[in-house]
PDB file of C-alpha atoms in Angstrom:
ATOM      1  CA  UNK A   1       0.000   0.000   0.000  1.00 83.00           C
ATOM      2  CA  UNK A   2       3.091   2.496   0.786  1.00 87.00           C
ATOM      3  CA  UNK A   3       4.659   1.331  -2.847  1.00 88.00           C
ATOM      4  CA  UNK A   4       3.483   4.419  -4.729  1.00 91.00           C
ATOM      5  CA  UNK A   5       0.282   2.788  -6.025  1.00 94.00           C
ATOM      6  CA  UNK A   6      -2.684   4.411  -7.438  1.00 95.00           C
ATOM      7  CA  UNK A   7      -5.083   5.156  -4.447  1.00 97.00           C
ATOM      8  CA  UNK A   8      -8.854   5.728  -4.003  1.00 97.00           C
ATOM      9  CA  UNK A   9     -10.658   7.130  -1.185  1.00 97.00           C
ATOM     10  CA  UNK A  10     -13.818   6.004  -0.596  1.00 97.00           C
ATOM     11  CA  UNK A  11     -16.513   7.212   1.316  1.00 96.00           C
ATOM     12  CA  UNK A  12     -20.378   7.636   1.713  1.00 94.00           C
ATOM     13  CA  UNK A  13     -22.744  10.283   2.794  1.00 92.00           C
ATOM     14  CA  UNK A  14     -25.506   9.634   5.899  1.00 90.00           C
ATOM     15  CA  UNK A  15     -28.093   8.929   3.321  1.00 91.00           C
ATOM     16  CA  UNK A  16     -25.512   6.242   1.534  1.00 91.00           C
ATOM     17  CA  UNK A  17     -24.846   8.619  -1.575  1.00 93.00           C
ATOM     18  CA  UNK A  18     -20.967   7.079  -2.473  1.00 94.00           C
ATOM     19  CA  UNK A  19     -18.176   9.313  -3.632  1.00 95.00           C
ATOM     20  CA  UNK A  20     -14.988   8.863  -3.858  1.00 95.00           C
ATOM     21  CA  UNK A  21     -11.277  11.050  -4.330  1.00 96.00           C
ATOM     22  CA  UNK A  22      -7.672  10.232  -4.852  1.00 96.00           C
ATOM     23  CA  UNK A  23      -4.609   9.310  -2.235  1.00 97.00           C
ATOM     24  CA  UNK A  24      -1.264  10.417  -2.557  1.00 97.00           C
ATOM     25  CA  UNK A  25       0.416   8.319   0.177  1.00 97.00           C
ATOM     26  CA  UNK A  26      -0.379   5.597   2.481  1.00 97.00           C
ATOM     27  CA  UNK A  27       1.485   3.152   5.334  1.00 96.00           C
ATOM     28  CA  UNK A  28       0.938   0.934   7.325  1.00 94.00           C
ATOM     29  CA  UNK A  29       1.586   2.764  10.772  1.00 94.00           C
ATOM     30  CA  UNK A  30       1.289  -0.730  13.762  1.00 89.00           C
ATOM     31  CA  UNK A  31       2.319  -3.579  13.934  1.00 81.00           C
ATOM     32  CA  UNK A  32      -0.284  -5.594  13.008  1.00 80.00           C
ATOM     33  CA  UNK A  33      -0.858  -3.991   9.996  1.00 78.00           C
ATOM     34  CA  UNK A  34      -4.832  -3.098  11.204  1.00 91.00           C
ATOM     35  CA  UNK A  35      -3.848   0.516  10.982  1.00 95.00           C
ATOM     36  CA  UNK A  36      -3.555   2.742   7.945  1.00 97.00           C
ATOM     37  CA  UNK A  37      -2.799   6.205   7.473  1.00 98.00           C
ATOM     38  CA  UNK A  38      -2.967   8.139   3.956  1.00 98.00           C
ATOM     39  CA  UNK A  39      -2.750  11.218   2.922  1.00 98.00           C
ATOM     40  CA  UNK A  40      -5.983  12.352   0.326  1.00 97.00           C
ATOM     41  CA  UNK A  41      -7.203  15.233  -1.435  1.00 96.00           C
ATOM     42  CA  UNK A  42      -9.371  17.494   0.719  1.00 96.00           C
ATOM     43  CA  UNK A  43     -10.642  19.871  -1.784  1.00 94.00           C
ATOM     44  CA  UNK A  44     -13.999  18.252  -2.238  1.00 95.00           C
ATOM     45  CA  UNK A  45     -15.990  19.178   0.661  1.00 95.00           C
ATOM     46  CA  UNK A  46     -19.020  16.358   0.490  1.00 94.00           C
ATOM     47  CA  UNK A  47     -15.597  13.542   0.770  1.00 95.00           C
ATOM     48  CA  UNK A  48     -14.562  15.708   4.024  1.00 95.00           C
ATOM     49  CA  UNK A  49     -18.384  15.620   5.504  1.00 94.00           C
ATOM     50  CA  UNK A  50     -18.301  12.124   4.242  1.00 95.00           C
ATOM     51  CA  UNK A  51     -15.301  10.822   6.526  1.00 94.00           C
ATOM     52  CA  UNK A  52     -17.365  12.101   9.753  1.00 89.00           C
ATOM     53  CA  UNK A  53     -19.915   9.117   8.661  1.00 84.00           C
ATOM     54  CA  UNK A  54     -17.405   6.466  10.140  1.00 79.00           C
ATOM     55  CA  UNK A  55     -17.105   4.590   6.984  1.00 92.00           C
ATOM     56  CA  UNK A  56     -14.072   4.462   4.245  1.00 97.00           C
ATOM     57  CA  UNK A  57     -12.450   2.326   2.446  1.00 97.00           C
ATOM     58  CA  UNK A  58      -8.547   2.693   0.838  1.00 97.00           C
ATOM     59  CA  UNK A  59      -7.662   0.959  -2.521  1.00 96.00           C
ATOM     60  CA  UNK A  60      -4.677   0.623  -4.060  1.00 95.00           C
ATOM     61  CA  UNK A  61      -3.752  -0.651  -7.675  1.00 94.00           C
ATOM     62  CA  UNK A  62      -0.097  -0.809  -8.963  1.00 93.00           C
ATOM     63  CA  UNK A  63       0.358   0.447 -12.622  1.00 93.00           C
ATOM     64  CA  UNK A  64       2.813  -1.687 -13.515  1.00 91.00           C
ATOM     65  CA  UNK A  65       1.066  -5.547 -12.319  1.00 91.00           C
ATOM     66  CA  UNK A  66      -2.697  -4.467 -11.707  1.00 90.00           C
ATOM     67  CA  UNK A  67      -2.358  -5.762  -8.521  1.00 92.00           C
ATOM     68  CA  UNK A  68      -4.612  -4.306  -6.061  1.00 94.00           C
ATOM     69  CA  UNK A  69      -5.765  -4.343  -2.416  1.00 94.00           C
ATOM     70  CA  UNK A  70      -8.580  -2.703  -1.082  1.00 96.00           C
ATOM     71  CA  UNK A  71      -9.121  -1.923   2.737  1.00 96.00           C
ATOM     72  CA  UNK A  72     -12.572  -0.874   4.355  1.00 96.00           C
ATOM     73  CA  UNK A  73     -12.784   0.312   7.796  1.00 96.00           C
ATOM     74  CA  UNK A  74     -13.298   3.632   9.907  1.00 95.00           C
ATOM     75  CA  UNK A  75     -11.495   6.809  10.020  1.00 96.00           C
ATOM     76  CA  UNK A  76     -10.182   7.114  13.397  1.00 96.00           C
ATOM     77  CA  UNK A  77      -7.911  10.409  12.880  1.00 96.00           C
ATOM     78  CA  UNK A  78      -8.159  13.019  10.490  1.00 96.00           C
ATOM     79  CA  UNK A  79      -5.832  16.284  10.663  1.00 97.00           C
ATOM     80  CA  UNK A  80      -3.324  18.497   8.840  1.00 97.00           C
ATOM     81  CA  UNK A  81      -0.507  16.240   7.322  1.00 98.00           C
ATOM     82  CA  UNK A  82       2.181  16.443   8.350  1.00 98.00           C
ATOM     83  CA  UNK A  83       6.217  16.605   7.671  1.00 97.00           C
ATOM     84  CA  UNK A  84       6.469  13.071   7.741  1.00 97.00           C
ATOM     85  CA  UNK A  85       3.320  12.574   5.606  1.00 97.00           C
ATOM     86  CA  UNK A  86       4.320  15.617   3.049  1.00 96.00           C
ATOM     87  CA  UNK A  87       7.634  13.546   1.985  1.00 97.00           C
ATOM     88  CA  UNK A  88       5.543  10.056   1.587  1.00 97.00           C
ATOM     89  CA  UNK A  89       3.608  12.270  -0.939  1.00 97.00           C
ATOM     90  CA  UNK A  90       6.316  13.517  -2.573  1.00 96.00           C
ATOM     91  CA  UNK A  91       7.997  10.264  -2.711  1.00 97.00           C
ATOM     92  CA  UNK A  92       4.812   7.531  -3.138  1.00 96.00           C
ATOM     93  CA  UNK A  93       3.790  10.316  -5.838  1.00 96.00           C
ATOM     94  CA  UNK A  94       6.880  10.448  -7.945  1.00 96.00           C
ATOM     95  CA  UNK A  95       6.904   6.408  -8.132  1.00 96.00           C
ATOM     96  CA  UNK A  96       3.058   6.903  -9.127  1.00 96.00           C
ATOM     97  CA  UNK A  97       3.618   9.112 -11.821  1.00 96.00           C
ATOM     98  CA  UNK A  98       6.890   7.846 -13.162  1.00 96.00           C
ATOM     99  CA  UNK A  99       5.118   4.591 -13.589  1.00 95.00           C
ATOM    100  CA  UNK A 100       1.735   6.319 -15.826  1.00 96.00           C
ATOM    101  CA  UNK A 101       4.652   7.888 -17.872  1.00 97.00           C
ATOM    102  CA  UNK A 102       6.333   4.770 -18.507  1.00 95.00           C
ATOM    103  CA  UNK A 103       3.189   2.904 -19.402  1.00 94.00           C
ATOM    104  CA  UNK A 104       0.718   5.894 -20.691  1.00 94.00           C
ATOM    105  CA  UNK A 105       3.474   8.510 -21.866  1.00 94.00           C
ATOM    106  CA  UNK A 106       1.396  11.215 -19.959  1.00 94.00           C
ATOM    107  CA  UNK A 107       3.968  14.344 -19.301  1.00 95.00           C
ATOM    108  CA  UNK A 108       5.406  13.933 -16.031  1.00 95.00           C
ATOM    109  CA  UNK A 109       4.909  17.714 -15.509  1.00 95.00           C
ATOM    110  CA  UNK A 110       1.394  17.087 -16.430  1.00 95.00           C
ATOM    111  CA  UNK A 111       1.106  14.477 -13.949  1.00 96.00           C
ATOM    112  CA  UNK A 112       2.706  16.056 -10.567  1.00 96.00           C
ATOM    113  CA  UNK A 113       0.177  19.415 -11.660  1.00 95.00           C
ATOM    114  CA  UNK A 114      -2.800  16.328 -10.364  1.00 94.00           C
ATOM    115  CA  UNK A 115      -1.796  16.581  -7.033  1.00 95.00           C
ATOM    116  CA  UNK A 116      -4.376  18.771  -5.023  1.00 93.00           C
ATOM    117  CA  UNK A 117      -4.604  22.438  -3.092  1.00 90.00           C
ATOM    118  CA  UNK A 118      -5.052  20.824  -0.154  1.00 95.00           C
ATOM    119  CA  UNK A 119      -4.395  17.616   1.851  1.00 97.00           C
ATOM    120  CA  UNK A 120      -5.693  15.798   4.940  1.00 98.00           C
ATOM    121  CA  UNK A 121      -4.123  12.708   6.614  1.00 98.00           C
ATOM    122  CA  UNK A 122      -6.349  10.360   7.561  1.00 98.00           C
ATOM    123  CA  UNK A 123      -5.662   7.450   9.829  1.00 97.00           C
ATOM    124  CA  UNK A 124      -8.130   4.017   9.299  1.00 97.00           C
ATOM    125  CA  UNK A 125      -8.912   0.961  11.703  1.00 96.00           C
ATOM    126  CA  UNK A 126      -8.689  -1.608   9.193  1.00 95.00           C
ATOM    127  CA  UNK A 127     -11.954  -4.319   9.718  1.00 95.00           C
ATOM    128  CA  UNK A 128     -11.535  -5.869   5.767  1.00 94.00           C
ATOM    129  CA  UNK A 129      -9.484  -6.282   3.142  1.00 92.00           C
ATOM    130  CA  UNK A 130      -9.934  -7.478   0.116  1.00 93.00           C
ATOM    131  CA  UNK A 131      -7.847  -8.532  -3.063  1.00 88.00           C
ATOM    132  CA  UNK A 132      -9.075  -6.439  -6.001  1.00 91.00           C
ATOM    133  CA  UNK A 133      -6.571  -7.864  -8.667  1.00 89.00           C
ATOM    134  CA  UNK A 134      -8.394  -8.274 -12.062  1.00 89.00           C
ATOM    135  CA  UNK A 135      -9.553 -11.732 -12.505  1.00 90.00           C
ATOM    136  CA  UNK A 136     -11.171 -14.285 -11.411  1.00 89.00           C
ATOM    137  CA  UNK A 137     -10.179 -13.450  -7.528  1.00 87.00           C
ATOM    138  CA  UNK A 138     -11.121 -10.172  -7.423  1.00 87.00           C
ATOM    139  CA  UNK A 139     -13.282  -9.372  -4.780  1.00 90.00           C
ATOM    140  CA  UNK A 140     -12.292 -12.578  -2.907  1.00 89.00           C
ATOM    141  CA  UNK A 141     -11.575 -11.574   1.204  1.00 92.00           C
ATOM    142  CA  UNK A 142      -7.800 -11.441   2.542  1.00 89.00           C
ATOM    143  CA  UNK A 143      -7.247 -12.567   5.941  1.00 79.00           C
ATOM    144  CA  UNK A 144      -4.996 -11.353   8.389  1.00 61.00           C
ATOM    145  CA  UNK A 145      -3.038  -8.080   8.319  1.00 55.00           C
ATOM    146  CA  UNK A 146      -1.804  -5.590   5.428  1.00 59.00           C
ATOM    147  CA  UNK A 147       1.021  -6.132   3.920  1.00 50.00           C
TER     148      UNK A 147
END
């Protein structure tokens, strides 16, 4: 999840309206891997309300193999990021966008101007993950802790 994959926020509104943003960084941040913290846009306002609802979910998709994870749980934290945090963006970011330019060709200076205004760092209780690789699997339920 910390690799510089592609990440998705998820979240949903009190009536169950779902909408969803990007992540720029993410770690695991205990031991047992049931504890997540990323670093997402928090320009759209409705995502921000959203993340008071106590429900989110985190996935991750590397550009390169497809493979993805994708972790559902509740925010437990959510504050300014910070210097720690900032870096992981900078650094999970580049390895993001390096990899769309090898495989897409987008302009790397294209790519990095993605990145939004602002940022919150949000830290999840992990209660389900799930492998999301295309193919037959995906969807199927991962036991145990993140890796």
């Amino acid at each position: 999840i910390d690799s510089g994959a592609g990440l998705v926020v998820g979240t949903v509104s009190p009536d169950g309206e779902p909408r969803a943003d990007r992540a720029w960084a993410a770690a695991v941040v205990d031991e047992h891997g049931r504890r997540v913290r990323f670093v997402m846009s928090a320009d759209d306002p409705a995502v921000m309300r959203n993340l008071e609802t106590g429900a989110v979910s985190l996935t991750g998709a590397e550009v390169l193999t497809y493979q993805s994870l994708q972790l559902k749980g509740r925010p437990v934290v959510v504050e300014p990021p910070t210097a720690d945090d900032v870096d992981a963006v900078r650094v999970q970011s580049g390895t993001f966008f390096d990899a769309v330019h090898r495989v897409d060709g987008n302009p790397l200076e294209a790519l990095w101007r993605m990145l939004p205004l602002q940022m919150v760092a949000v830290e999840m209780i992990v209660e389900e993950t799930f492998d999301q690789t295309p193919g037959p699997g995906a969807g199927a339920t991962i036991d145990g802790a993140v890796q």
